[in-house]
Coordinates of C-alpha atoms in Angstrom, one line a residue:
X165 CA 21.5 22.2 -5.3
X166 CA 21.8 19.2 -3.0
X167 CA 18.1 19.2 -2.3
X168 CA 17.3 19.3 -6.1
X169 CA 19.7 16.5 -6.8
X170 CA 18.1 14.3 -4.0
X171 CA 14.6 15.0 -5.4
X172 CA 15.6 14.1 -8.9
X173 CA 17.3 10.9 -7.7
X174 CA 14.2 10.1 -5.7
X175 CA 11.9 10.4 -8.7
X176 CA 14.3 8.3 -10.8
X177 CA 14.4 5.6 -8.2
X178 CA 10.6 5.6 -7.8
X179 CA 10.4 4.8 -11.5
X180 CA 13.0 2.1 -11.2
X181 CA 11.2 0.5 -8.2
X182 CA 7.8 0.5 -9.9
X183 CA 9.2 -1.1 -13.1
X184 CA 11.3 -3.6 -11.1
X185 CA 8.2 -4.6 -9.1
X186 CA 6.3 -5.3 -12.4
X187 CA 9.2 -7.4 -13.8
X188 CA 9.5 -9.3 -10.5
X189 CA 5.8 -10.2 -10.2
X190 CA 5.3 -11.0 -13.9
X191 CA 8.2 -13.5 -14.0
X192 CA 7.3 -14.9 -10.6
X193 CA 3.9 -15.8 -12.0
X194 CA 5.4 -17.4 -15.1
X195 CA 7.7 -19.5 -12.9
X196 CA 4.8 -20.5 -10.7
X197 CA 2.8 -21.6 -13.7
X198 CA 5.5 -23.7 -15.1
X199 CA 6.1 -25.3 -11.7
X200 CA 2.4 -26.2 -11.6
X201 CA 1.2 -23.8 -8.9
X202 CA -2.5 -23.1 -9.0
X203 CA -3.6 -20.2 -11.2
X204 CA -6.0 -19.2 -8.4
X205 CA -3.2 -18.9 -5.8
X206 CA -0.9 -17.1 -8.3
X207 CA -3.6 -14.7 -9.4
X208 CA -4.7 -13.8 -5.9
X209 CA -1.2 -13.4 -4.5
X210 CA 0.1 -11.5 -7.5
X211 CA -2.9 -9.2 -7.4
X212 CA -2.3 -8.6 -3.7
X213 CA 1.4 -7.8 -3.7
X214 CA 1.9 -6.5 -7.2
X215 CA 1.0 -2.9 -6.7
X216 CA 2.2 -2.8 -3.0
X217 CA 5.8 -3.8 -3.5
X218 CA 7.2 -0.3 -3.7
X219 CA 5.6 0.7 -0.3
X220 CA 6.6 -2.6 1.2
X221 CA 10.2 -2.4 0.0
X222 CA 10.6 1.2 1.1
X223 CA 9.0 0.6 4.5
X224 CA 10.9 -2.6 5.1
X225 CA 14.3 -1.1 4.3
X226 CA 13.6 2.0 6.2
X227 CA 12.5 0.2 9.4
X228 CA 15.3 -2.4 9.3
X229 CA 17.7 0.4 8.7
X230 CA 16.6 2.1 11.9
X231 CA 14.5 4.8 10.2
X232 CA 11.3 3.7 11.8
X233 CA 9.3 6.9 11.3
X234 CA 9.9 6.9 7.5
X235 CA 8.8 3.3 7.2
X236 CA 5.7 3.7 9.3
X237 CA 4.8 7.0 7.7
X238 CA 5.1 5.5 4.3
X239 CA 2.8 2.5 5.1
X240 CA 0.1 4.5 6.9
X241 CA 0.4 7.5 4.5
X242 CA -0.1 5.1 1.6
X243 CA -3.3 3.7 3.1
X244 CA -4.8 7.2 3.7
X245 CA -3.9 8.4 0.2
X246 CA -5.2 5.2 -1.4
X247 CA -8.6 5.6 0.2
X248 CA -9.0 9.3 0.0
X249 CA -6.8 10.6 -2.8
X250 CA -6.7 7.7 -5.3
X251 CA -10.3 6.6 -5.1
X252 CA -11.5 10.2 -4.8
X253 CA -9.7 11.3 -8.0
X254 CA -10.9 8.2 -9.8
X255 CA -14.5 8.9 -8.8
X256 CA -14.2 12.4 -10.1
X257 CA -12.7 11.4 -13.4
X258 CA -15.0 8.4 -14.1
X259 CA -18.2 10.0 -12.8
X260 CA -19.3 7.0 -10.8
X261 CA -17.7 3.9 -9.4
X262 CA -20.0 1.0 -8.6
X263 CA -19.2 -2.1 -6.6
X264 CA -20.9 -5.2 -5.3
X265 CA -21.9 -6.0 -1.7
X266 CA -19.8 -9.3 -1.4
X267 CA -16.6 -7.4 -2.3
X268 CA -17.2 -4.6 0.1
X269 CA -18.3 -6.9 2.9
X270 CA -15.2 -9.0 2.5
X271 CA -12.4 -6.7 1.5
X272 CA -13.8 -3.5 3.0
X273 CA -14.5 -5.2 6.3
X274 CA -11.1 -6.8 6.4
X275 CA -9.5 -3.4 5.7
X276 CA -11.4 -1.9 8.6
X277 CA -10.5 -4.8 10.9
X278 CA -6.9 -4.4 10.0
X279 CA -6.9 -0.7 10.7
X280 CA -8.7 -1.2 14.0
X281 CA -6.4 -4.0 15.1
X282 CA -3.4 -1.7 14.4
X283 CA -4.9 1.1 16.3
X284 CA -5.8 -0.9 19.4
X285 CA -2.5 -2.7 19.4
X286 CA -0.6 0.6 19.3
X287 CA -2.8 2.1 22.0
X288 CA -2.0 -0.8 24.2
X289 CA 1.7 -1.7 23.6
X290 CA 2.9 1.6 22.0
X291 CA 5.3 -0.3 19.7
X292 CA 5.4 -3.1 17.1
X293 CA 6.9 -6.2 18.6
X294 CA 7.5 -9.8 17.5
X295 CA 4.1 -10.8 18.9
X296 CA 2.5 -7.9 16.9
X297 CA 4.2 -9.2 13.8
X298 CA 3.0 -12.8 14.3
X299 CA -0.6 -11.4 14.7
X300 CA -0.4 -9.3 11.6
X301 CA 1.1 -12.1 9.4
X302 CA -1.5 -14.6 10.8
X303 CA -4.3 -12.3 9.9
X304 CA -3.0 -11.9 6.4
X305 CA -2.7 -15.6 5.9
X306 CA -6.3 -16.0 7.0
X307 CA -7.4 -13.3 4.6
X308 CA -5.4 -14.9 1.7
X309 CA -7.2 -18.2 2.4
X310 CA -10.6 -16.4 2.2
X311 CA -9.5 -14.9 -1.1
X312 CA -8.4 -18.2 -2.5
X313 CA -11.6 -19.9 -1.4
X314 CA -13.7 -17.2 -2.9
X315 CA -11.8 -17.5 -6.2
X316 CA -12.3 -21.2 -6.3
X317 CA -16.0 -20.7 -6.0
X318 CA -15.9 -18.5 -9.0
X319 CA -13.2 -20.1 -11.2
X320 CA -15.0 -19.0 -14.4
X321 CA -14.3 -15.3 -13.6
X322 CA -11.3 -13.6 -15.1
X323 CA -8.4 -12.4 -12.9
X324 CA -8.4 -8.6 -13.7
X325 CA -5.2 -7.8 -11.9
X326 CA -3.1 -10.6 -13.3
X327 CA -3.8 -11.8 -16.8
X328 CA -2.4 -15.2 -17.3
X329 CA -1.9 -16.4 -20.8
X330 CA -2.6 -20.0 -21.8
X331 CA 0.5 -20.4 -23.8
X332 CA 2.6 -19.9 -20.7
X333 CA 1.4 -23.2 -19.4
X334 CA 3.0 -25.0 -22.3
X335 CA 6.5 -23.5 -21.8
X336 CA 9.2 -25.5 -20.3
X337 CA 11.2 -24.1 -17.4
X338 CA 14.0 -21.9 -18.6
X339 CA 16.6 -19.7 -16.9
X340 CA 15.2 -16.5 -18.4
X341 CA 12.3 -15.9 -15.9
X342 CA 14.6 -16.7 -13.0
X343 CA 17.1 -14.1 -14.2
X344 CA 14.4 -11.5 -14.8
X345 CA 12.8 -12.2 -11.4
X346 CA 16.2 -11.8 -9.7
X347 CA 16.9 -8.6 -11.7
X348 CA 13.5 -7.2 -10.7
X349 CA 14.1 -8.1 -7.0
X350 CA 17.6 -6.6 -7.2
X351 CA 16.3 -3.4 -8.8
X352 CA 13.5 -3.3 -6.1
X353 CA 16.0 -3.6 -3.3
X354 CA 18.6 -1.1 -4.6
X355 CA 15.9 1.3 -5.6
X356 CA 14.1 1.2 -2.2
X357 CA 17.4 1.6 -0.4
X358 CA 18.3 4.8 -2.4
X359 CA 14.7 6.1 -1.9
X360 CA 15.1 5.8 1.8
X361 CA 18.6 7.5 1.6
X362 CA 17.0 10.4 -0.4
X363 CA 14.1 10.7 2.0
X364 CA 16.4 10.9 4.9
X365 CA 18.5 13.6 3.1
X366 CA 15.5 15.6 2.2
X367 CA 14.2 15.4 5.8
X368 CA 17.5 16.7 7.2
X369 CA 17.9 19.5 4.7
X370 CA 14.4 20.8 5.0
X371 CA 14.0 20.1 8.7
X372 CA 10.8 18.2 8.0
X373 CA 10.1 15.3 10.5
X374 CA 10.9 11.9 9.1
X375 CA 7.4 10.6 9.6
X376 CA 5.9 13.5 7.6
X377 CA 8.4 12.9 4.8
X378 CA 7.4 9.2 4.9
X379 CA 3.8 10.2 4.4
X380 CA 4.6 12.4 1.4
X381 CA 6.9 9.6 0.0
X382 CA 3.8 7.4 -0.1
X383 CA 2.4 9.6 -2.9
X384 CA 5.2 8.3 -5.0
X385 CA 5.3 4.6 -3.9
X386 CA 1.5 4.3 -4.5
X387 CA 1.9 5.3 -8.2
X388 CA 1.1 1.7 -9.3
X389 CA -2.2 1.7 -7.4
X390 CA -3.0 5.2 -8.7
X391 CA -2.6 4.4 -12.4
X392 CA -4.2 0.9 -12.0
X393 CA -7.3 2.3 -10.2
X394 CA -7.6 5.4 -12.5
X395 CA -7.3 3.3 -15.6
X396 CA -9.8 0.7 -14.3
X397 CA -12.3 3.4 -13.3
X398 CA -12.2 4.9 -16.8
X399 CA -12.7 1.5 -18.3
X400 CA -15.6 0.6 -16.0
X401 CA -13.7 -2.2 -14.2
X402 CA -15.2 -1.2 -10.9
X403 CA -14.5 -4.3 -8.9
X404 CA -10.8 -3.8 -9.7
X405 CA -10.9 -0.2 -8.4
X406 CA -12.2 -1.0 -4.9
X407 CA -10.4 -4.4 -4.7
X408 CA -7.0 -2.9 -5.6
X409 CA -7.3 -0.2 -2.9
X410 CA -8.6 -2.4 -0.1
X411 CA -6.2 -5.2 -1.0
X412 CA -3.2 -2.8 -1.0
X413 CA -4.2 -1.3 2.4
X414 CA -4.5 -4.7 4.0
X415 CA -1.1 -5.8 2.6
X416 CA 0.6 -2.6 3.6
X417 CA -0.3 -3.0 7.3
X418 CA -0.4 -6.8 7.8
X419 CA 2.7 -7.5 5.7
X420 CA 4.4 -4.1 5.3
X421 CA 4.5 -3.5 9.1
X422 CA 4.1 -7.1 10.2
X423 CA 7.2 -8.6 8.5
X424 CA 9.7 -6.0 9.8
X425 CA 8.4 -6.3 13.4
X426 CA 9.3 -10.0 13.3
X427 CA 13.0 -8.9 13.1
X428 CA 13.2 -5.7 15.2
X429 CA 11.3 -3.9 17.9
X430 CA 9.7 -0.9 16.2
X431 CA 9.1 2.2 18.3
X432 CA 6.2 4.3 17.1
X433 CA 6.0 8.1 17.3
X434 CA 3.1 9.3 19.5
X435 CA 1.7 11.4 16.7
X436 CA 1.4 8.3 14.5
X437 CA -0.3 6.4 17.3
X438 CA -2.8 9.0 18.4
X439 CA -3.4 10.9 15.1
X440 CA -2.2 9.1 11.9
X441 CA -3.6 5.7 12.7
X442 CA -7.0 7.0 14.0
X443 CA -7.3 9.1 10.9
X444 CA -6.7 6.0 8.8
X445 CA -9.5 4.2 10.7
X446 CA -11.8 7.2 10.2
X447 CA -11.1 7.4 6.4
X448 CA -11.8 3.7 6.1
X449 CA -15.1 4.2 7.9
X450 CA -15.9 7.2 5.7
X451 CA -15.1 5.3 2.5
X452 CA -17.3 2.4 3.6
X453 CA -20.1 4.7 4.5
X454 CA -20.0 6.5 1.2
X455 CA -20.0 3.2 -0.7
X456 CA -22.7 1.5 1.4
X457 CA -25.2 4.3 0.7
X458 CA -25.9 3.1 -2.8
X459 CA -23.0 0.7 -3.5
X460 CA -21.4 3.4 -5.6
X461 CA -19.1 6.4 -5.4
X462 CA -20.1 9.6 -7.2
X463 CA -18.1 12.8 -8.1
X464 CA -19.5 14.4 -4.9
X465 CA -18.2 11.4 -2.9
X466 CA -14.8 11.7 -4.6
X467 CA -14.7 15.4 -3.7
X468 CA -15.4 14.6 0.0
X469 CA -12.6 12.0 0.0
X470 CA -10.1 14.4 -1.5
X471 CA -11.1 17.2 0.9
X472 CA -10.6 14.8 3.8
X473 CA -7.1 14.1 2.6
X474 CA -6.2 17.8 2.3
X475 CA -7.7 18.4 5.7
X476 CA -5.5 15.6 7.1
X477 CA -2.3 16.9 5.5
X478 CA -2.9 20.5 6.7
X479 CA -3.4 19.3 10.3
X480 CA -0.4 16.9 10.1
X481 CA 1.9 19.7 8.7
X482 CA 0.7 22.0 11.6
X483 CA 1.7 19.3 14.1
X484 CA 5.1 19.1 12.5
X485 CA 5.6 22.9 12.6
X486 CA 4.6 22.9 16.3
X487 CA 7.1 20.1 17.0
X488 CA 9.9 22.0 15.2
X489 CA 9.2 25.1 17.3
X490 CA 9.3 23.1 20.5
X491 CA 12.5 21.5 19.5
X492 CA 14.1 24.9 18.8
X493 CA 13.0 26.3 22.1

């Protein structure tokens, strides 16, 4: 009964967190416009963080609360699911996802560099320290600058992830967007805290390792990416499909893990270092390879990506079972 209650509460909080993230980002954009912040900067940053806030909030609170395995598992698990599960399902449902070389070369390459940097860093230092955090955040600021510069060179194009209405510009600054932004941030913080609490409880009741629970938790926190990408694929908004996934993955690692490491030293489980992170790198390479063949993803490619995720989960679960057996002995 306790397990069922925790699972129901977890689902409810996931919905609250996703809705709170939408409210927070939408009102933050409105405030920024009224204050005269560039639409380009607002569009790029809102697109980058909008769908990633649930993972970021859950990982941040889990790590700062001492539940490092859950936070790391959520961030890395989200990235693997984004590239294999979400894009794979979208490719199967839409039939084909096309993309352009500039987007793949920029965002795809940055996603690969991010994954490789994480892997090499963990191989060398075995944890996430203050220096690691500085490196991650610095890399994200550089990437954000590249995005803003690219958008300035193409100002006539529409922001697909963040539709900004002209009439917002004419509004005077009121208290309403501030209150709504605060309410969204408050809902995000409380929701993520309860999510971490439920995740810990489920882990203890089921004897499933925290890291594995964090990986499964990512299936829920990535719901915004899932529905955004699936809807975009059906509508033929192919650049949004690939851009959302790569952008979210870059944010999850550079900010989702970089920011917490500025405040606390984060120990990392050896399984995450030598299995989860290398798998993330391999999935990134696989996705880029499949895209690069013809600058598109077909149903066959989608099936390959989904199969790779299932294969990863099966092996990861077997590792956890072996770990439990060793602990019992």
